[in-house]
PDB file of C-alpha atoms in Angstrom:
ATOM      1  CA  GLN A1325       0.000   0.000   0.000  1.00 94.00           C
ATOM      2  CA  VAL A1326       1.013   3.654  -0.312  1.00 95.00           C
ATOM      3  CA  GLN A1327       3.294   4.742   2.473  1.00 97.00           C
ATOM      4  CA  LEU A1328       5.051   8.032   3.231  1.00 98.00           C
ATOM      5  CA  VAL A1329       7.350   8.039   6.254  1.00 98.00           C
ATOM      6  CA  GLU A1330       8.943  11.274   7.437  1.00 98.00           C
ATOM      7  CA  SER A1331      12.059  11.421   9.582  1.00 98.00           C
ATOM      8  CA  GLY A1332      14.708  13.884  10.713  1.00 98.00           C
ATOM      9  CA  GLY A1333      12.680  16.128  12.971  1.00 98.00           C
ATOM     10  CA  GLY A1334      13.863  17.232  16.389  1.00 98.00           C
ATOM     11  CA  SER A1335      14.630  20.166  18.612  1.00 98.00           C
ATOM     12  CA  VAL A1336      16.973  22.896  17.475  1.00 98.00           C
ATOM     13  CA  GLN A1337      17.927  26.397  18.545  1.00 98.00           C
ATOM     14  CA  PRO A1338      16.954  29.425  16.479  1.00 98.00           C
ATOM     15  CA  GLY A1339      19.348  29.806  13.584  1.00 98.00           C
ATOM     16  CA  GLY A1340      20.020  26.097  13.433  1.00 98.00           C
ATOM     17  CA  SER A1341      19.410  23.559  10.687  1.00 98.00           C
ATOM     18  CA  LEU A1342      17.592  20.287  10.194  1.00 98.00           C
ATOM     19  CA  ARG A1343      17.150  17.978   7.221  1.00 98.00           C
ATOM     20  CA  LEU A1344      13.887  16.125   6.883  1.00 98.00           C
ATOM     21  CA  SER A1345      13.463  13.016   4.758  1.00 98.00           C
ATOM     22  CA  CYS A1346      10.349  11.306   3.456  1.00 98.00           C
ATOM     23  CA  ALA A1347      10.606   7.705   2.272  1.00 98.00           C
ATOM     24  CA  ALA A1348       7.914   6.755  -0.215  1.00 98.00           C
ATOM     25  CA  SER A1349       6.679   3.320  -1.188  1.00 97.00           C
ATOM     26  CA  GLY A1350       3.716   1.628  -2.825  1.00 96.00           C
ATOM     27  CA  PHE A1351       3.272   4.046  -5.715  1.00 96.00           C
ATOM     28  CA  ALA A1352       5.159   5.490  -8.690  1.00 97.00           C
ATOM     29  CA  PHE A1353       6.990   8.181  -6.736  1.00 97.00           C
ATOM     30  CA  GLY A1354       8.648   9.697  -9.789  1.00 97.00           C
ATOM     31  CA  ASP A1355       5.284  10.358 -11.420  1.00 97.00           C
ATOM     32  CA  TYR A1356       4.019  12.620  -8.649  1.00 97.00           C
ATOM     33  CA  TRP A1357       4.662  16.172  -7.560  1.00 98.00           C
ATOM     34  CA  MET A1358       5.449  16.109  -3.868  1.00 98.00           C
ATOM     35  CA  TYR A1359       4.727  18.594  -1.107  1.00 98.00           C
ATOM     36  CA  TRP A1360       5.904  19.585   2.326  1.00 98.00           C
ATOM     37  CA  ILE A1361       3.072  20.835   4.497  1.00 98.00           C
ATOM     38  CA  ARG A1362       3.224  21.835   8.141  1.00 98.00           C
ATOM     39  CA  GLN A1363       0.878  22.344  11.051  1.00 98.00           C
ATOM     40  CA  ALA A1364       1.863  24.601  13.915  1.00 97.00           C
ATOM     41  CA  PRO A1365       0.279  24.105  17.344  1.00 93.00           C
ATOM     42  CA  GLY A1366      -3.319  25.257  17.294  1.00 95.00           C
ATOM     43  CA  LYS A1367      -3.237  26.190  13.613  1.00 96.00           C
ATOM     44  CA  GLY A1368      -4.337  24.694  10.311  1.00 96.00           C
ATOM     45  CA  LEU A1369      -2.337  23.004   7.596  1.00 97.00           C
ATOM     46  CA  GLU A1370       0.087  25.354   5.849  1.00 97.00           C
ATOM     47  CA  TRP A1371       1.685  24.639   2.483  1.00 97.00           C
ATOM     48  CA  VAL A1372       5.484  24.949   2.659  1.00 98.00           C
ATOM     49  CA  SER A1373       6.923  23.707  -0.629  1.00 98.00           C
ATOM     50  CA  SER A1374       6.274  21.805  -3.844  1.00 98.00           C
ATOM     51  CA  ILE A1375       8.632  19.975  -6.159  1.00 98.00           C
ATOM     52  CA  ASN A1376       7.879  18.713  -9.649  1.00 98.00           C
ATOM     53  CA  THR A1377       8.280  15.125 -10.755  1.00 97.00           C
ATOM     54  CA  ASP A1378      11.930  15.263 -11.847  1.00 96.00           C
ATOM     55  CA  GLY A1379      13.039  17.748  -9.206  1.00 97.00           C
ATOM     56  CA  THR A1380      13.943  20.501 -11.639  1.00 97.00           C
ATOM     57  CA  SER A1381      11.387  22.972 -10.285  1.00 98.00           C
ATOM     58  CA  THR A1382      10.700  23.898  -6.674  1.00 98.00           C
ATOM     59  CA  TYR A1383       8.315  26.366  -5.105  1.00 98.00           C
ATOM     60  CA  TYR A1384       8.205  27.807  -1.602  1.00 98.00           C
ATOM     61  CA  SER A1385       5.937  29.795   0.628  1.00 97.00           C
ATOM     62  CA  ASN A1386       7.075  33.344   1.354  1.00 97.00           C
ATOM     63  CA  SER A1387       7.719  32.402   4.970  1.00 97.00           C
ATOM     64  CA  VAL A1388      10.425  29.835   4.080  1.00 98.00           C
ATOM     65  CA  GLU A1389      11.755  31.131   0.741  1.00 98.00           C
ATOM     66  CA  GLY A1390      15.530  31.455   0.888  1.00 98.00           C
ATOM     67  CA  ARG A1391      15.851  29.335   4.046  1.00 98.00           C
ATOM     68  CA  PHE A1392      14.384  25.954   3.046  1.00 98.00           C
ATOM     69  CA  THR A1393      15.376  23.757   0.109  1.00 98.00           C
ATOM     70  CA  THR A1394      13.307  20.890  -1.218  1.00 98.00           C
ATOM     71  CA  SER A1395      14.846  18.111  -3.273  1.00 98.00           C
ATOM     72  CA  ARG A1396      14.093  14.551  -4.276  1.00 98.00           C
ATOM     73  CA  ASP A1397      15.944  11.402  -5.281  1.00 98.00           C
ATOM     74  CA  ASN A1398      13.642   9.374  -7.507  1.00 98.00           C
ATOM     75  CA  ALA A1399      16.092   6.449  -7.568  1.00 98.00           C
ATOM     76  CA  LYS A1400      15.694   6.212  -3.790  1.00 98.00           C
ATOM     77  CA  ASN A1401      12.003   7.199  -3.688  1.00 98.00           C
ATOM     78  CA  THR A1402      12.875   9.869  -1.164  1.00 98.00           C
ATOM     79  CA  LEU A1403      11.893  13.504  -0.669  1.00 98.00           C
ATOM     80  CA  TYR A1404      14.016  15.926   1.352  1.00 98.00           C
ATOM     81  CA  LEU A1405      13.606  19.275   3.074  1.00 98.00           C
ATOM     82  CA  GLN A1406      16.763  21.103   4.116  1.00 98.00           C
ATOM     83  CA  MET A1407      15.815  23.728   6.675  1.00 98.00           C
ATOM     84  CA  ASP A1408      18.342  26.428   7.535  1.00 98.00           C
ATOM     85  CA  SER A1409      18.158  29.590   9.636  1.00 98.00           C
ATOM     86  CA  LEU A1410      15.282  28.091  11.582  1.00 98.00           C
ATOM     87  CA  ARG A1411      12.981  30.408  13.507  1.00 98.00           C
ATOM     88  CA  ARG A1412      10.648  29.803  16.413  1.00 97.00           C
ATOM     89  CA  GLU A1413       7.709  30.228  14.074  1.00 97.00           C
ATOM     90  CA  ASP A1414       8.916  27.194  12.081  1.00 98.00           C
ATOM     91  CA  THR A1415       7.893  24.989  15.008  1.00 98.00           C
ATOM     92  CA  ALA A1416       5.337  22.559  13.597  1.00 98.00           C
ATOM     93  CA  LEU A1417       4.539  19.012  12.617  1.00 98.00           C
ATOM     94  CA  TYR A1418       5.925  18.588   9.103  1.00 98.00           C
ATOM     95  CA  TYR A1419       4.180  16.303   6.650  1.00 98.00           C
ATOM     96  CA  CYS A1420       5.171  15.094   3.236  1.00 98.00           C
ATOM     97  CA  ALA A1421       2.297  14.512   0.852  1.00 98.00           C
ATOM     98  CA  SER A1422       1.815  13.401  -2.725  1.00 97.00           C
ATOM     99  CA  GLU A1423       0.031  15.274  -5.464  1.00 96.00           C
ATOM    100  CA  GLY A1424      -3.733  14.988  -5.596  1.00 91.00           C
ATOM    101  CA  ASP A1425      -6.170  15.691  -8.409  1.00 88.00           C
ATOM    102  CA  ASP A1426      -5.045  19.329  -8.682  1.00 91.00           C
ATOM    103  CA  THR A1427      -1.349  20.170  -8.480  1.00 89.00           C
ATOM    104  CA  ILE A1428      -0.368  22.695  -5.813  1.00 90.00           C
ATOM    105  CA  ILE A1429       2.331  24.888  -7.309  1.00 89.00           C
ATOM    106  CA  TYR A1430       1.893  27.771  -4.899  1.00 88.00           C
ATOM    107  CA  THR A1431      -0.833  28.624  -2.456  1.00 89.00           C
ATOM    108  CA  THR A1432      -1.477  30.871   0.517  1.00 87.00           C
ATOM    109  CA  ASP A1433      -4.813  29.192   1.197  1.00 91.00           C
ATOM    110  CA  PRO A1434      -5.123  26.701   4.043  1.00 91.00           C
ATOM    111  CA  VAL A1435      -4.425  23.180   2.844  1.00 95.00           C
ATOM    112  CA  LYS A1436      -7.049  20.479   3.157  1.00 95.00           C
ATOM    113  CA  ARG A1437      -6.377  16.771   3.555  1.00 94.00           C
ATOM    114  CA  SER A1438      -8.176  16.233   0.266  1.00 93.00           C
ATOM    115  CA  ASP A1439      -5.604  18.408  -1.553  1.00 94.00           C
ATOM    116  CA  ALA A1440      -3.105  15.530  -1.555  1.00 95.00           C
ATOM    117  CA  SER A1441      -3.579  11.898  -2.441  1.00 95.00           C
ATOM    118  CA  SER A1442      -1.438  10.524   0.401  1.00 97.00           C
ATOM    119  CA  TRP A1443       0.074  11.852   3.606  1.00 98.00           C
ATOM    120  CA  GLY A1444       2.710  10.713   6.011  1.00 98.00           C
ATOM    121  CA  LEU A1445       2.227  10.810   9.773  1.00 98.00           C
ATOM    122  CA  GLY A1446       4.556  13.779  10.130  1.00 98.00           C
ATOM    123  CA  THR A1447       7.757  14.588  11.980  1.00 98.00           C
ATOM    124  CA  GLN A1448       7.927  17.203  14.732  1.00 98.00           C
ATOM    125  CA  VAL A1449      10.251  20.192  14.427  1.00 98.00           C
ATOM    126  CA  THR A1450      10.681  22.365  17.503  1.00 98.00           C
ATOM    127  CA  VAL A1451      12.720  25.557  17.395  1.00 98.00           C
ATOM    128  CA  SER A1452      13.447  27.055  20.792  1.00 97.00           C
ATOM    129  CA  SER A1453      16.292  28.324  22.894  1.00 93.00           C
TER     130      SER A1453
END
């Protein structure tokens, strides 16, 4: 069955870095755009980044542009999120998700579960001193 498993979260001080990974299985990973989506405590789902099928195009929310980098390795069925210059407001549960019926290239609207075909369980990122 389809499975997305995130890893790499943890606690870090402001200004620090983390690298998240998402291992995909059970579907044709290379045929799907992939997303990183996060949920801060008490808030809704927020789109963070999208990457196209071959990894040549990436898109970011204004809040992470210039600090986060999304990449993918289709040979390893793995999605990555390099997070640098982390801020307290980056504290959230980070999900990877696969493209749904409509591709999210960029959005400022709240994300719905139905916007992606599959979701991982998430990995927690906490930024505090």
